[in-house]
mmCIF file of C-alpha atoms and ligand atoms in Angstrom:
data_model
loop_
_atom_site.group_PDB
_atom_site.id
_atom_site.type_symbol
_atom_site.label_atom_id
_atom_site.label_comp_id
_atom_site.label_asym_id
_atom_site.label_seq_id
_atom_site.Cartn_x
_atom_site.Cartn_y
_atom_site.Cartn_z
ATOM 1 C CA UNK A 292 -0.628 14.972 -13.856
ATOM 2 C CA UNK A 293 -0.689 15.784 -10.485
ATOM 3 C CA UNK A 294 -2.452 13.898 -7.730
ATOM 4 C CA UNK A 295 -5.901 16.152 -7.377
ATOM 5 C CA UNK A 296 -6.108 15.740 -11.156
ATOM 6 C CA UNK A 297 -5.462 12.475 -11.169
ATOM 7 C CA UNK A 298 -8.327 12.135 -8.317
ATOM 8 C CA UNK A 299 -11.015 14.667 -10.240
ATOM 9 C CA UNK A 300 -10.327 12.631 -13.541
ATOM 10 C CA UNK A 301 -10.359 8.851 -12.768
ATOM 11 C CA UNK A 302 -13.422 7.428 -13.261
ATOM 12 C CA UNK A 303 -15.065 4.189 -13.652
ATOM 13 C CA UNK A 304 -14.825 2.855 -17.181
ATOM 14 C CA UNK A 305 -16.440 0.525 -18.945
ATOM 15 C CA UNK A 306 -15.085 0.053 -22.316
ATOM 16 C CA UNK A 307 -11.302 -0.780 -22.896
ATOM 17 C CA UNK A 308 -8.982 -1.165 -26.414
ATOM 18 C CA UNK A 309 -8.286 -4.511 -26.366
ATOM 19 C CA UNK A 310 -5.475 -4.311 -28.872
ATOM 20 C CA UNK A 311 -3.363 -1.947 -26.337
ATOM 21 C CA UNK A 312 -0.418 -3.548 -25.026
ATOM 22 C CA UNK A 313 1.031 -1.893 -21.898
ATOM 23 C CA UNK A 314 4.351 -2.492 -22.018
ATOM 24 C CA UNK A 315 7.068 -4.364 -19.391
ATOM 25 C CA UNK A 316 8.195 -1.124 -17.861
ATOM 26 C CA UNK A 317 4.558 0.565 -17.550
ATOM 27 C CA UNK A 318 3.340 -2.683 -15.611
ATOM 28 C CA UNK A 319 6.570 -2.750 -13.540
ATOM 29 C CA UNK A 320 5.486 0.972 -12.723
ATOM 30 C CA UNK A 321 2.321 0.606 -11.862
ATOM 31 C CA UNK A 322 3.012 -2.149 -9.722
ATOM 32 C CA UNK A 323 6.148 -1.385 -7.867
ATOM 33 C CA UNK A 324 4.192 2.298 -7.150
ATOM 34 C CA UNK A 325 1.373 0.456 -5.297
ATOM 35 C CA UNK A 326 3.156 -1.424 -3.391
ATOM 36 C CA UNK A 327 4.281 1.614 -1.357
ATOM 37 C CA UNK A 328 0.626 1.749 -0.345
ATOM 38 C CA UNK A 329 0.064 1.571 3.549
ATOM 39 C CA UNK A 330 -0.592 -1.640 4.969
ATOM 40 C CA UNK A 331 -1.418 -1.572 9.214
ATOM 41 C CA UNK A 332 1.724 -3.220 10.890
ATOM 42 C CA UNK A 333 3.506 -2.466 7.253
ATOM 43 C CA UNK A 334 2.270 -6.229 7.067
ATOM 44 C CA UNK A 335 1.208 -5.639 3.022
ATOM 45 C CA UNK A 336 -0.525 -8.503 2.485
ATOM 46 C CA UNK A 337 -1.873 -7.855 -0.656
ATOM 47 C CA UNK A 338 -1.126 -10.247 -3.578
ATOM 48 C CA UNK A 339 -1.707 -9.325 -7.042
ATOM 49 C CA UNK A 340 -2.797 -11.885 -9.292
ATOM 50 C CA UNK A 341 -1.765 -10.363 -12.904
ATOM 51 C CA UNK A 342 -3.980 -12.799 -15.256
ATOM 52 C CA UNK A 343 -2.081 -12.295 -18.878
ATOM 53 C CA UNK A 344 -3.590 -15.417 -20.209
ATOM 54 C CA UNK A 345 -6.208 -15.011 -22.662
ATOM 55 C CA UNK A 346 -7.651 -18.119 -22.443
ATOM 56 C CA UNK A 347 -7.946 -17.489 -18.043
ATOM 57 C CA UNK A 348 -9.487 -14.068 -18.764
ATOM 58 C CA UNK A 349 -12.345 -15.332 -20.927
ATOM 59 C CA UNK A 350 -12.858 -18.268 -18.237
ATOM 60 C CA UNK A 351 -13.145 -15.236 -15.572
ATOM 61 C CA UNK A 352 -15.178 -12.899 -17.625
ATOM 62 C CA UNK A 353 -17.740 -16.110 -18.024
ATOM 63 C CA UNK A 354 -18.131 -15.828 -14.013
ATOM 64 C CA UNK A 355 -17.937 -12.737 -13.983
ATOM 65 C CA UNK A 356 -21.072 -11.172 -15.243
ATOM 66 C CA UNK A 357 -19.491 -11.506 -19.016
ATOM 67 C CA UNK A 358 -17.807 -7.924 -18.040
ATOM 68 C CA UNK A 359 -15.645 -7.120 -20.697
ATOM 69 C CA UNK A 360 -13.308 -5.224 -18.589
ATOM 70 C CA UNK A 361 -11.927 -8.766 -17.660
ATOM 71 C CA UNK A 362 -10.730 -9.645 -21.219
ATOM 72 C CA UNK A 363 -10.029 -5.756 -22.517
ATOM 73 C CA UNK A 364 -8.082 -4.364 -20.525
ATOM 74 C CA UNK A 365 -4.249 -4.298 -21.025
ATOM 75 C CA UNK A 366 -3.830 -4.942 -17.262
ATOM 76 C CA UNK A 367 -6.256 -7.018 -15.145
ATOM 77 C CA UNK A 368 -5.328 -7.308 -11.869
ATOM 78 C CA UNK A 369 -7.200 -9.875 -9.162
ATOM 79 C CA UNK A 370 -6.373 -8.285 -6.062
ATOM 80 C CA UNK A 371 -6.325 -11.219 -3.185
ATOM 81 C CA UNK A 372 -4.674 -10.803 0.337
ATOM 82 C CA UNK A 373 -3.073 -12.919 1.957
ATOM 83 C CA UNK A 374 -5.296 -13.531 5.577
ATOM 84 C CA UNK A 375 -1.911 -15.055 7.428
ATOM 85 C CA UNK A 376 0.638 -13.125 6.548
ATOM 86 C CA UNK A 377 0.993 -11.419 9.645
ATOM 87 C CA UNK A 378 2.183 -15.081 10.895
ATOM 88 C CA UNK A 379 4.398 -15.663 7.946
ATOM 89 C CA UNK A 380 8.074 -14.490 8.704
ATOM 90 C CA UNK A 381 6.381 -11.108 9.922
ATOM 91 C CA UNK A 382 10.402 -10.341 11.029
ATOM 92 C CA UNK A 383 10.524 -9.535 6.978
ATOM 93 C CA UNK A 384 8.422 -6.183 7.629
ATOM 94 C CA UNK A 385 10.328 -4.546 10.099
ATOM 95 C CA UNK A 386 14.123 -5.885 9.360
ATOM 96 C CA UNK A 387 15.499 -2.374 8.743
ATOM 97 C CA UNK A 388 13.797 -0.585 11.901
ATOM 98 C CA UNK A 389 15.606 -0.183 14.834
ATOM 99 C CA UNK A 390 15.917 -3.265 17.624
ATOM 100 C CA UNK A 391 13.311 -1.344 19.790
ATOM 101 C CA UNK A 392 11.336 -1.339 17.208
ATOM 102 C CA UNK A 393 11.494 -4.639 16.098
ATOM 103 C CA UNK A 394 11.254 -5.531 19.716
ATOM 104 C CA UNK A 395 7.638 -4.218 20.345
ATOM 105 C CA UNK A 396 6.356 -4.752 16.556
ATOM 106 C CA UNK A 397 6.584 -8.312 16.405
ATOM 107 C CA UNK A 398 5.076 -9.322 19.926
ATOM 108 C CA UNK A 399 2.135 -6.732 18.779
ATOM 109 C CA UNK A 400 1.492 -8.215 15.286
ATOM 110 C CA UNK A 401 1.113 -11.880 16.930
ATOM 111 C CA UNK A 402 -1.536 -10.091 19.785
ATOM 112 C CA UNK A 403 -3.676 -7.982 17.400
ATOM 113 C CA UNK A 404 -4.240 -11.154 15.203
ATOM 114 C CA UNK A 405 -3.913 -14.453 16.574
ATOM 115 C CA UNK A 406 -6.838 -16.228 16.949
ATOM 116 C CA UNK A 407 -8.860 -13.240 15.387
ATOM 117 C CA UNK A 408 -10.212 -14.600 12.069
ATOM 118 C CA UNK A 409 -12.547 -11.319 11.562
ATOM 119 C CA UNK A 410 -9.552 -9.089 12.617
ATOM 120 C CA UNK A 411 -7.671 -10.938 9.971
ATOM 121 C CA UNK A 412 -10.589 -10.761 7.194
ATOM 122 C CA UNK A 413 -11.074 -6.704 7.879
ATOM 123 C CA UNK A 414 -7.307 -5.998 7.443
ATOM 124 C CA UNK A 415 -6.759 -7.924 4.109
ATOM 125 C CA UNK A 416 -9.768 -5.940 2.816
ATOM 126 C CA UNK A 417 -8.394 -2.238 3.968
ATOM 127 C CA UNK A 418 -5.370 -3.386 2.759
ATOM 128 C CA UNK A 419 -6.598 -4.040 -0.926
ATOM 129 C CA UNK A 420 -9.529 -1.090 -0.579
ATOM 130 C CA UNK A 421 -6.724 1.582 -0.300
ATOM 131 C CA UNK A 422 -4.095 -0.579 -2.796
ATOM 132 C CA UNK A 423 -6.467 -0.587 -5.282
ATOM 133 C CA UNK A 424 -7.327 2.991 -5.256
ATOM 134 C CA UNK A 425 -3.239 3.617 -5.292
ATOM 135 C CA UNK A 426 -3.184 1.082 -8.430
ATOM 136 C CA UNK A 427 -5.770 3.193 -10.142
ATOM 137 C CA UNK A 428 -4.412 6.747 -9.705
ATOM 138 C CA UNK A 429 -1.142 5.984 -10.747
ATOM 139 C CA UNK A 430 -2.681 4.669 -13.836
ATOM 140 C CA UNK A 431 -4.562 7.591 -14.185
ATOM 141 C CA UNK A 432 -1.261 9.542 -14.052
ATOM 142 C CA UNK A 433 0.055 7.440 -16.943
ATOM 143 C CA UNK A 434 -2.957 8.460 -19.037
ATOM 144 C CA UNK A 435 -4.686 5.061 -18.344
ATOM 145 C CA UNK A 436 -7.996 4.440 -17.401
ATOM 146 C CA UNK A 437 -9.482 1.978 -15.197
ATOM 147 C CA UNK A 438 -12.642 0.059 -13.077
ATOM 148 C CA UNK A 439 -12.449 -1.741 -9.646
ATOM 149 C CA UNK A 440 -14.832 -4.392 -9.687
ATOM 150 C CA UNK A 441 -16.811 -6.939 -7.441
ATOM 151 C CA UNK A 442 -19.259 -7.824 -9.585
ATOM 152 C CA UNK A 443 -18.352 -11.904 -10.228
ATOM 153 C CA UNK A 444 -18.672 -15.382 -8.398
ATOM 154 C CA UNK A 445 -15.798 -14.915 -5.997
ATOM 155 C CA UNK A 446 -15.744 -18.354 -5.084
ATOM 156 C CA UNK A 447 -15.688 -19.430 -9.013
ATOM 157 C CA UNK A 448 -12.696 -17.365 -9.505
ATOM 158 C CA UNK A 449 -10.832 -18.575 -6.390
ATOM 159 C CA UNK A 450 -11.072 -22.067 -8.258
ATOM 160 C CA UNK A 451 -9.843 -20.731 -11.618
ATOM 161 C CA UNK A 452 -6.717 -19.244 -9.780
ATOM 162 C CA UNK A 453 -5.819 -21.745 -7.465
ATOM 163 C CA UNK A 454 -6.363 -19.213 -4.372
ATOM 164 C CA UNK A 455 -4.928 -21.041 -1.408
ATOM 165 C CA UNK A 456 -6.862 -21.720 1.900
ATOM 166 C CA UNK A 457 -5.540 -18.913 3.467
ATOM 167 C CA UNK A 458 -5.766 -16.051 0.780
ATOM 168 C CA UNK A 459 -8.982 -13.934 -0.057
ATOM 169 C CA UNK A 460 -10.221 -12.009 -2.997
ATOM 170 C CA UNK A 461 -11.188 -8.458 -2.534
ATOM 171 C CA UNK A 462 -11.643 -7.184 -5.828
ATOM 172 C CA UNK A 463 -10.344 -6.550 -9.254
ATOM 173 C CA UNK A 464 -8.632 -3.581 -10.276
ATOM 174 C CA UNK A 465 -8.552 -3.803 -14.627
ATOM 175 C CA UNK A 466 -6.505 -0.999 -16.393
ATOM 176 C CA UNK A 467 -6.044 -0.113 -19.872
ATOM 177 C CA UNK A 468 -6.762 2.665 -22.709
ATOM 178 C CA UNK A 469 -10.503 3.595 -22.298
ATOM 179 C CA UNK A 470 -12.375 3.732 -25.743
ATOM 180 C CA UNK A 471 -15.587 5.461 -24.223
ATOM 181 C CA UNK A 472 -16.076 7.813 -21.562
ATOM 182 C CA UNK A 473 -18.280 6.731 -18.812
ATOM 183 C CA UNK A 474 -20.982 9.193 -18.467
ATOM 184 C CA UNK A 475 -21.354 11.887 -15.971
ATOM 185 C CA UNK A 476 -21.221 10.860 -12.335
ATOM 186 C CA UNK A 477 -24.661 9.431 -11.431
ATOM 187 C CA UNK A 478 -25.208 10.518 -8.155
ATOM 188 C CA UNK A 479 -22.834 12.361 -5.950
ATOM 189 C CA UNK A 480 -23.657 12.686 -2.332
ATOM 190 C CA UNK A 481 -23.042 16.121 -0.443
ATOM 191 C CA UNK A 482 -20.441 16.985 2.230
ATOM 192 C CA UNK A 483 -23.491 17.575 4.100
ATOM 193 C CA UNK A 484 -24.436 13.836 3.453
ATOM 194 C CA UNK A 485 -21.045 12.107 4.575
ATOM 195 C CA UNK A 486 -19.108 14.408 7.116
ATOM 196 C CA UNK A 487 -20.192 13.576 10.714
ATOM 197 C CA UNK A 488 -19.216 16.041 13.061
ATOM 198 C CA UNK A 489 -17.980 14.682 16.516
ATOM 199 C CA UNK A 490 -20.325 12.457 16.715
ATOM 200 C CA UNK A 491 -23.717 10.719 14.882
ATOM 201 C CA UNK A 492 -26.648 11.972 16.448
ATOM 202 C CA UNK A 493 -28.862 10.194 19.221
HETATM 203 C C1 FMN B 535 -15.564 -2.274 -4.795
HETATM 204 C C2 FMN B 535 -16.129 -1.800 -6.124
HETATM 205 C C3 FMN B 535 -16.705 -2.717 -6.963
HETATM 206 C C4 FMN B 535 -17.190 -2.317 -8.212
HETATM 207 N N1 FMN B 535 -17.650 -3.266 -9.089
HETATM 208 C C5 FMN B 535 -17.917 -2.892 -10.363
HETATM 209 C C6 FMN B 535 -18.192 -3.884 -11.347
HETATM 210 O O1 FMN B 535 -18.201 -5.090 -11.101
HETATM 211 N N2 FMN B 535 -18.450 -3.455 -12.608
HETATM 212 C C7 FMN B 535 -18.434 -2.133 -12.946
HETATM 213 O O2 FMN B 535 -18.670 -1.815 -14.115
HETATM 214 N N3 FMN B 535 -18.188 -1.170 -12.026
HETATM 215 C C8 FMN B 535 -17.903 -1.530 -10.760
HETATM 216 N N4 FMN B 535 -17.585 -0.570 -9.832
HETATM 217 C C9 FMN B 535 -17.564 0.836 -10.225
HETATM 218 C C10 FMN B 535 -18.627 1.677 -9.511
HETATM 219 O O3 FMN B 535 -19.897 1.422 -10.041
HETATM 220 C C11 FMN B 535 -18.212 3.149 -9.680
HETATM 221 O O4 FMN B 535 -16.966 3.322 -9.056
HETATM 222 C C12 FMN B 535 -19.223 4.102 -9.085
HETATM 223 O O5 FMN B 535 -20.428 4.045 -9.791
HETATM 224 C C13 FMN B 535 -18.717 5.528 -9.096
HETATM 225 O O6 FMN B 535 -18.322 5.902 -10.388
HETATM 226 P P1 FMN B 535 -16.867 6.484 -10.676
HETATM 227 O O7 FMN B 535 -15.874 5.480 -10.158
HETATM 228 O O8 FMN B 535 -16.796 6.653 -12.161
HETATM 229 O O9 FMN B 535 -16.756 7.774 -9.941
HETATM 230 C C14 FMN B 535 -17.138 -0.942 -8.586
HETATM 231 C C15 FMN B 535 -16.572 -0.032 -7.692
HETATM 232 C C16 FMN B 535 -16.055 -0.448 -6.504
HETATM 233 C C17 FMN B 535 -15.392 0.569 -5.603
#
């Protein structure tokens, strides 16, 4: 499938086959394609929480609106950032770029977010807005379907996964074999609607 298809086709679905098992290698996929997402600073500072424990995914499903995504799909992802990571060996992101390189990046990573909690907080959630899209085209790609989701007690969850101090949630992304297409998109805005040209007006 090629990427506009991929885009055209993925939609938001509801209803999963919870007897699919994805298996190693699709997951491994999946997973090691998102990561090539774009992070700013090449920082990627997304963590993916893979919840395979039944048990886990009914507690989350209970705070999370009783969605049924949570416990049906084959792969449920809680997609969490890590709000420090540009502090945390940052070295690590740029080891195979030139010494020049290196030599401006790492003095600019400490200026663009020290002491800037809000900074911080926007780029874990760009980070994990365009990560999750990646996670849920590629499925697309492998004939999977999929939903991103915010609809669940994000301070609940944080509890049931041990989220450390300096982590956030943005979102889930759940995956599997849709058993019912969602119905036709609801609403879609124009061009006319979105596309600001220059400038908005006065
Ligand atoms: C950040 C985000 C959170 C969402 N949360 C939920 C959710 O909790 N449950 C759900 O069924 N759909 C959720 N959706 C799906 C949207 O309702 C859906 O993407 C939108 O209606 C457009 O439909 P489409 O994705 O099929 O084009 C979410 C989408 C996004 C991007």
């Amino acid at each position: 499938m090629n990427t506009i298809d991929a885009i055209q086709s993925r939609r938001a679905v509801k209803q999963f086959d919870v007897d699919h098992r994805m298996t190693a290698e699709e997951v491994e996929r999946i997973l090691s394609l998102a990561i090539l997402s774009p992070t700013a600073f090449n920082l990627q500072n997304w963590r993916f929480v893979v919840v395979n424990d039944p048990e886990l995914r009914k507690k989350i499903r209970a705070v999370s609106w009783d969605q049924s995504q949570v416990t049906d799909t084959s792969l449920f992802v809680i997609l969490c950032a890590d709000l420090k990571a540009w502090d945390k060996g940052p070295g690590r992101y740029w080891a195979n770029a030139p010494q020049e390189v290196q030599d401006f990046m790492l003095p600019a990573i400490d200026a663009y977010y020290r002491d800037k909690p809000q900074v911080q907080r926007d780029e874990a959630m760009r980070s994990c807005g365009i990560v999750a899209q990646t996670l849920m085209l590629v499925a697309r790609s492998m004939g999977y379907e999929s939903c991103p989701m915010d609809g669940f007690d994000f301070e609940k969850v944080g509890e049931l996964i041990n989220l450390p101090d300096d982590h956030v949630i943005a979102m889930y992304v759940a995956i599997g074999k849709g058993t019912k297409e969602p119905w036709p998109r609801p609403g879609q805005l124009g061009l006319d609607d979105v596309v600001i040209k220059n400038s908005f007006a006065q």
